[in-house]
Short mmCIF file of C-alpha atoms and ligand atoms in Angstrom, two decimals:
data_model
loop_
_atom_site.label_atom_id
_atom_site.label_comp_id
_atom_site.label_asym_id
_atom_site.label_seq_id
_atom_site.Cartn_x
_atom_site.Cartn_y
_atom_site.Cartn_z
CA MET A 16 69.59 117.37 95.71
CA GLU A 17 69.03 120.32 98.84
CA PHE A 18 68.97 118.57 102.36
CA LYS A 19 69.04 122.01 104.14
CA GLY A 20 66.87 121.41 107.70
CA LYS A 21 67.18 117.93 107.06
CA THR A 22 68.63 116.02 110.12
CA VAL A 23 70.75 112.51 108.97
CA ILE A 24 72.48 110.58 111.47
CA VAL A 25 75.10 108.37 109.96
CA THR A 26 76.30 105.81 112.14
CA GLY A 27 80.10 104.95 111.88
CA ALA A 28 80.91 108.59 110.61
CA SER A 29 84.60 108.95 111.83
CA ARG A 30 86.85 107.52 109.42
CA GLY A 31 86.22 105.82 106.05
CA ILE A 32 82.70 105.37 103.87
CA GLY A 33 80.61 106.82 106.68
CA LYS A 34 83.17 110.04 107.03
CA GLY A 35 82.07 110.70 103.05
CA ILE A 36 78.78 110.42 103.41
CA ALA A 37 78.70 112.62 106.46
CA LEU A 38 80.59 115.32 104.42
CA ALA A 39 78.49 114.97 101.53
CA PHE A 40 75.93 115.23 103.35
CA GLY A 41 76.88 118.29 105.24
CA GLN A 42 78.41 119.93 101.86
CA LEU A 43 73.97 120.28 101.13
CA GLY A 44 73.07 121.54 103.93
CA ALA A 45 72.06 119.21 106.00
CA ASN A 46 72.06 119.06 110.10
CA VAL A 47 73.93 115.35 110.16
CA VAL A 48 75.23 113.71 113.55
CA VAL A 49 78.37 112.09 113.01
CA ASN A 50 78.06 108.31 115.02
CA TYR A 51 81.68 107.21 116.07
CA ASN A 52 82.93 104.41 118.43
CA SER A 53 86.27 104.99 119.59
CA LYS A 54 87.76 107.54 117.51
CA VAL A 55 86.76 111.37 119.18
CA ASP A 56 89.07 113.24 117.27
CA GLU A 57 88.36 112.13 113.96
CA ALA A 58 84.99 112.37 114.71
CA ASN A 59 85.29 116.07 115.65
CA GLN A 60 87.73 116.91 113.06
CA VAL A 61 84.63 115.31 110.09
CA VAL A 62 81.96 117.75 112.33
CA GLN A 63 84.53 120.51 111.22
CA ALA A 64 84.32 120.05 108.14
CA ILE A 65 80.80 119.98 107.46
CA GLU A 66 80.54 123.41 109.33
CA ALA A 67 83.06 124.80 107.23
CA ALA A 68 81.05 123.33 104.27
CA GLY A 69 78.32 125.59 105.71
CA GLY A 70 76.82 122.98 107.18
CA LYS A 71 75.41 121.88 110.66
CA GLY A 72 77.26 119.25 112.74
CA ILE A 73 77.53 117.49 116.55
CA ALA A 74 79.62 114.54 116.56
CA VAL A 75 77.90 111.16 119.08
CA GLN A 76 79.37 108.09 120.82
CA ALA A 77 77.36 105.05 120.47
CA ASN A 78 77.94 101.89 120.44
CA VAL A 79 75.26 101.27 118.09
CA GLY A 80 75.41 97.44 118.98
CA ASP A 81 74.15 98.39 122.30
CA PHE A 82 70.32 98.65 122.30
CA ASP A 83 70.70 101.41 125.37
CA SER A 84 73.48 103.69 123.12
CA ALA A 85 71.59 103.45 119.62
CA LYS A 86 68.78 104.93 122.41
CA GLN A 87 71.42 107.72 123.36
CA LEU A 88 72.19 108.86 119.86
CA VAL A 89 68.58 108.95 118.60
CA ASP A 90 67.82 110.87 121.49
CA GLU A 91 70.73 113.19 121.65
CA ALA A 92 70.12 114.43 117.47
CA VAL A 93 66.88 114.46 118.28
CA LYS A 94 67.81 116.96 121.25
CA ALA A 95 69.66 119.01 118.30
CA PHE A 96 68.26 119.86 115.96
CA GLY A 97 64.41 118.41 116.76
CA GLN A 98 63.54 115.13 114.78
CA VAL A 99 65.75 113.09 112.24
CA ASP A 100 64.43 112.69 108.83
CA ILE A 101 66.79 110.81 107.70
CA LEU A 102 69.05 107.54 108.70
CA VAL A 103 72.41 106.00 107.18
CA ASN A 104 72.91 102.94 108.81
CA ASN A 105 76.75 102.46 108.09
CA SER A 106 78.52 101.23 111.33
CA GLY A 107 80.24 98.04 110.12
CA VAL A 108 83.54 95.37 111.21
CA THR A 109 84.67 92.58 110.33
CA LYS A 110 86.19 89.41 112.01
CA ASP A 111 87.54 87.70 109.01
CA GLN A 112 88.67 84.00 109.60
CA LEU A 113 88.09 80.56 107.86
CA MET A 114 85.26 78.57 109.49
CA LEU A 115 87.27 76.42 110.86
CA ARG A 116 89.00 79.12 112.77
CA MET A 117 86.16 80.87 113.36
CA GLN A 118 85.70 81.47 116.95
CA GLU A 119 82.09 82.21 118.49
CA GLU A 120 82.78 85.58 119.39
CA ASP A 121 84.62 86.82 116.12
CA PHE A 122 80.70 85.64 115.29
CA ASP A 123 78.74 87.42 117.45
CA GLN A 124 80.89 90.24 117.11
CA VAL A 125 79.82 90.82 113.84
CA ILE A 126 76.50 89.81 114.04
CA ASN A 127 75.91 92.37 116.94
CA VAL A 128 77.29 95.50 115.10
CA ASN A 129 76.61 95.15 112.09
CA LEU A 130 73.30 93.14 111.46
CA LYS A 131 72.21 94.24 115.52
CA GLY A 132 73.06 97.38 115.10
CA ASN A 133 70.75 98.25 112.31
CA TRP A 134 68.14 96.88 113.87
CA ASN A 135 68.70 99.05 117.30
CA MET A 136 68.82 102.14 115.16
CA ILE A 137 65.52 101.55 113.00
CA LYS A 138 64.46 100.74 116.42
CA HIS A 139 64.63 103.85 118.02
CA VAL A 140 64.26 106.07 114.72
CA SER A 141 61.49 104.89 113.61
CA ARG A 142 58.32 105.61 116.01
CA ALA A 143 58.80 109.12 114.99
CA MET A 144 59.86 108.31 111.38
CA LEU A 145 55.98 106.96 110.86
CA LYS A 146 54.14 109.58 113.30
CA GLN A 147 55.97 112.30 110.89
CA ARG A 148 55.05 110.36 107.70
CA SER A 149 58.51 110.76 106.31
CA GLY A 150 61.95 109.37 106.71
CA ARG A 151 64.73 107.57 104.42
CA ILE A 152 66.76 104.14 105.80
CA ILE A 153 69.06 103.70 103.83
CA ASN A 154 71.80 100.60 105.20
CA ILE A 155 75.20 99.65 104.10
CA SER A 156 75.52 96.38 103.04
CA SER A 157 77.85 94.68 101.21
CA VAL A 158 78.59 92.84 97.71
CA VAL A 159 80.15 90.11 99.05
CA ALA A 160 76.05 89.71 99.47
CA LEU A 161 75.07 88.72 96.87
CA ILE A 162 77.78 86.81 96.20
CA GLY A 163 79.71 85.35 99.10
CA ASN A 164 83.39 85.37 100.22
CA ALA A 165 85.01 82.40 101.80
CA GLY A 166 86.41 83.77 104.73
CA GLN A 167 83.81 85.82 105.79
CA SER A 168 80.68 83.94 106.85
CA ASN A 169 80.55 86.43 110.31
CA TYR A 170 80.44 89.32 108.03
CA VAL A 171 78.34 87.35 104.91
CA ALA A 172 75.86 86.95 107.35
CA SER A 173 75.15 90.01 108.61
CA LYS A 174 75.88 91.97 105.09
CA ALA A 175 72.78 89.34 103.90
CA GLY A 176 70.78 89.90 106.84
CA VAL A 177 70.89 93.46 106.60
CA ILE A 178 69.24 93.35 103.30
CA GLY A 179 66.36 90.94 104.72
CA MET A 180 65.95 93.55 106.92
CA THR A 181 65.51 96.00 104.47
CA LYS A 182 63.02 94.20 101.99
CA SER A 183 60.99 93.61 105.46
CA LEU A 184 60.41 96.99 106.94
CA ALA A 185 60.14 98.98 103.28
CA LYS A 186 57.23 96.37 103.36
CA GLU A 187 56.83 97.76 107.20
CA PHE A 188 56.60 101.14 106.68
CA GLY A 189 55.79 102.15 103.03
CA LYS A 190 51.90 103.12 104.02
CA LYS A 191 53.73 105.93 106.12
CA GLN A 192 55.84 107.45 103.38
CA VAL A 193 58.99 105.93 105.38
CA THR A 194 61.53 104.32 102.59
CA VAL A 195 64.21 101.82 103.36
CA ASN A 196 66.84 100.57 101.10
CA ALA A 197 70.41 99.32 101.10
CA VAL A 198 73.41 99.93 99.22
CA ALA A 199 75.64 97.19 98.74
CA PRO A 200 79.43 98.68 98.51
CA GLY A 201 81.54 97.10 95.64
CA PHE A 202 85.66 97.44 96.99
CA ILE A 203 85.59 100.95 97.94
CA GLU A 204 90.06 102.50 99.53
CA THR A 205 89.22 103.05 103.50
CA GLU A 206 90.74 101.15 106.29
CA MET A 207 88.91 98.59 106.16
CA THR A 208 90.65 97.06 102.69
CA ASP A 209 93.89 99.01 103.47
CA ASN A 210 94.31 95.91 105.25
CA LEU A 211 93.76 93.40 102.34
CA PRO A 212 96.92 91.58 101.00
CA ALA A 213 98.16 92.78 97.71
CA GLU A 214 98.04 89.66 96.16
CA LEU A 215 93.87 89.83 97.70
CA ARG A 216 93.62 93.00 96.25
CA ASP A 217 94.85 92.53 92.66
CA ALA A 218 92.49 89.23 92.39
CA TYR A 219 89.85 91.52 93.29
CA LEU A 220 90.66 94.56 91.74
CA ALA A 221 90.85 91.98 88.29
CA GLN A 222 86.77 91.35 89.12
CA ILE A 223 86.01 94.69 88.53
CA PRO A 224 84.60 95.36 85.36
CA LEU A 225 85.34 99.09 85.25
CA ALA A 226 89.09 98.83 86.37
CA ARG A 227 89.31 100.64 90.25
CA LEU A 228 88.27 100.06 93.70
CA GLY A 229 85.55 102.94 94.39
CA GLN A 230 86.15 105.56 96.23
CA VAL A 231 83.50 106.50 99.20
CA GLU A 232 82.37 109.42 96.67
CA ASP A 233 81.07 106.89 95.22
CA ILE A 234 78.93 105.05 98.10
CA ALA A 235 78.30 108.45 98.46
CA GLU A 236 76.30 109.72 95.74
CA ALA A 237 74.23 107.33 95.68
CA VAL A 238 73.56 107.41 99.05
CA LEU A 239 72.18 110.96 98.88
CA PHE A 240 70.32 109.66 95.99
CA LEU A 241 68.22 107.06 97.56
CA ALA A 242 67.47 110.05 100.82
CA SER A 243 66.41 112.52 98.11
CA GLU A 244 63.20 113.99 96.69
CA LYS A 245 63.84 112.46 93.87
CA ALA A 246 63.75 108.80 95.29
CA SER A 247 60.43 108.95 96.81
CA TYR A 248 58.93 105.79 94.76
CA ILE A 249 62.24 103.90 95.42
CA THR A 250 61.90 101.30 98.25
CA GLY A 251 62.77 98.07 99.70
CA GLN A 252 65.80 98.09 96.53
CA VAL A 253 69.57 97.03 96.85
CA ILE A 254 71.66 99.36 94.51
CA SER A 255 75.17 97.83 93.88
CA VAL A 256 77.97 100.48 93.71
CA ASN A 257 80.42 98.16 92.58
CA GLY A 258 82.51 99.16 89.61
CA GLY A 259 80.40 96.00 87.56
CA MET A 260 81.70 93.02 89.98
CA VAL A 261 78.46 91.72 89.85
P1 NAP B 308 86.07 101.62 107.96
O1 NAP B 308 86.56 102.46 107.90
O2 NAP B 308 86.27 100.37 109.56
O3 NAP B 308 84.91 102.27 109.54
C1 NAP B 308 84.17 101.87 110.49
C2 NAP B 308 82.87 103.01 111.42
O4 NAP B 308 82.71 102.16 111.68
C3 NAP B 308 84.34 103.22 111.88
O5 NAP B 308 83.49 105.15 111.70
C4 NAP B 308 83.61 103.16 112.99
O6 NAP B 308 84.08 104.11 114.37
C5 NAP B 308 82.73 103.04 112.79
N1 NAP B 308 82.05 101.71 114.15
C6 NAP B 308 82.97 100.30 114.13
N2 NAP B 308 82.62 99.73 115.24
C7 NAP B 308 81.26 100.62 115.94
C8 NAP B 308 80.19 100.03 117.02
N3 NAP B 308 80.22 99.32 117.94
N4 NAP B 308 78.96 101.80 117.10
C9 NAP B 308 79.09 102.39 116.72
N5 NAP B 308 79.69 102.61 115.20
C10 NAP B 308 81.05 101.86 114.82
O7 NAP B 308 85.23 100.60 107.34
P2 NAP B 308 84.01 101.12 105.75
O8 NAP B 308 85.21 100.63 104.99
O9 NAP B 308 84.05 103.15 105.98
O10 NAP B 308 82.73 100.41 105.88
C11 NAP B 308 81.72 101.56 106.21
C12 NAP B 308 80.51 100.47 106.08
O11 NAP B 308 81.17 99.95 104.42
C13 NAP B 308 80.67 99.15 106.36
O12 NAP B 308 79.12 98.98 106.93
C14 NAP B 308 81.45 98.21 105.84
O13 NAP B 308 80.87 97.43 106.40
C15 NAP B 308 80.32 98.84 104.38
N6 NAP B 308 81.41 98.42 103.41
C16 NAP B 308 82.37 98.39 103.25
C17 NAP B 308 83.32 97.82 101.91
C18 NAP B 308 84.69 98.29 101.81
O14 NAP B 308 84.66 97.92 100.40
N7 NAP B 308 85.74 99.22 102.63
C19 NAP B 308 82.60 97.08 100.63
C20 NAP B 308 81.61 97.00 101.35
C21 NAP B 308 81.01 97.44 102.41
P3 NAP B 308 85.83 104.27 115.01
O15 NAP B 308 86.35 105.61 113.73
O16 NAP B 308 84.89 104.82 116.30
O17 NAP B 308 85.95 103.19 115.54
#
């Protein structure tokens, strides 16, 4: 797979899965827009690693949940590299709590970043992608969108919403050869899962036939494939990368 001359925006690329995806594109020669919300030093380090690997990168701060901030992110990408070929909506947050304890703001915040954030980004890239009659949009959902999870009614609703949005926009954008797919990771080793209590981690591990948590590279490989020419007849799909868990 080759991405020389292609421009990709990866949201939430300062760490975790987004960082892994950004580095993977950089290693294949892409121009990578490394979005972050708060961790500027981490984002700059990702850009340095991309450049060391032969790609080009810029770090851009934006809160994807904010409509205008998401627009600025897309504008910066176009200003730096001319157009956007690939959008990876990866930013995500959790605010886990059982229903009886969950506060309204825990619900609103998670929906705003994980679901509305994807919509904001797609809104701002889609006009140009449709006009250029090519584009790849890849949304990062989650295994829990497929099976539910106690204590995550907000997060699971956001990630199931991402799947519905993916399937709907695949139908809207297909005629213009813009594909829209989702990747649903299982349990991947990042800061998001580092905070899990040991008993819960072991319980999840027991449900994974491949008997290990996933690595960010496992997700990056699926994203690269969906972004590549090889996946040009795939749209509206959810690719599960979960060690066989579901
Ligand atoms: P992570 O390590 O917690 O990193 C989250 C990333 O999202 C960071 O780069 C963060 O930026 C960014 N972010 C947070 N709020 C943002 C906002 N408002 N605007 C822009 N960026 C924002 O998470 P991860 O584990 O890599 O997860 C990445 C994605 O995969 C998420 O969508 C998550 O739901 C999904 N996922 C993860 C797992 C897993 O097991 N880890 C499983 C299934 C799905 P800053 O660093 O600047 O704060």
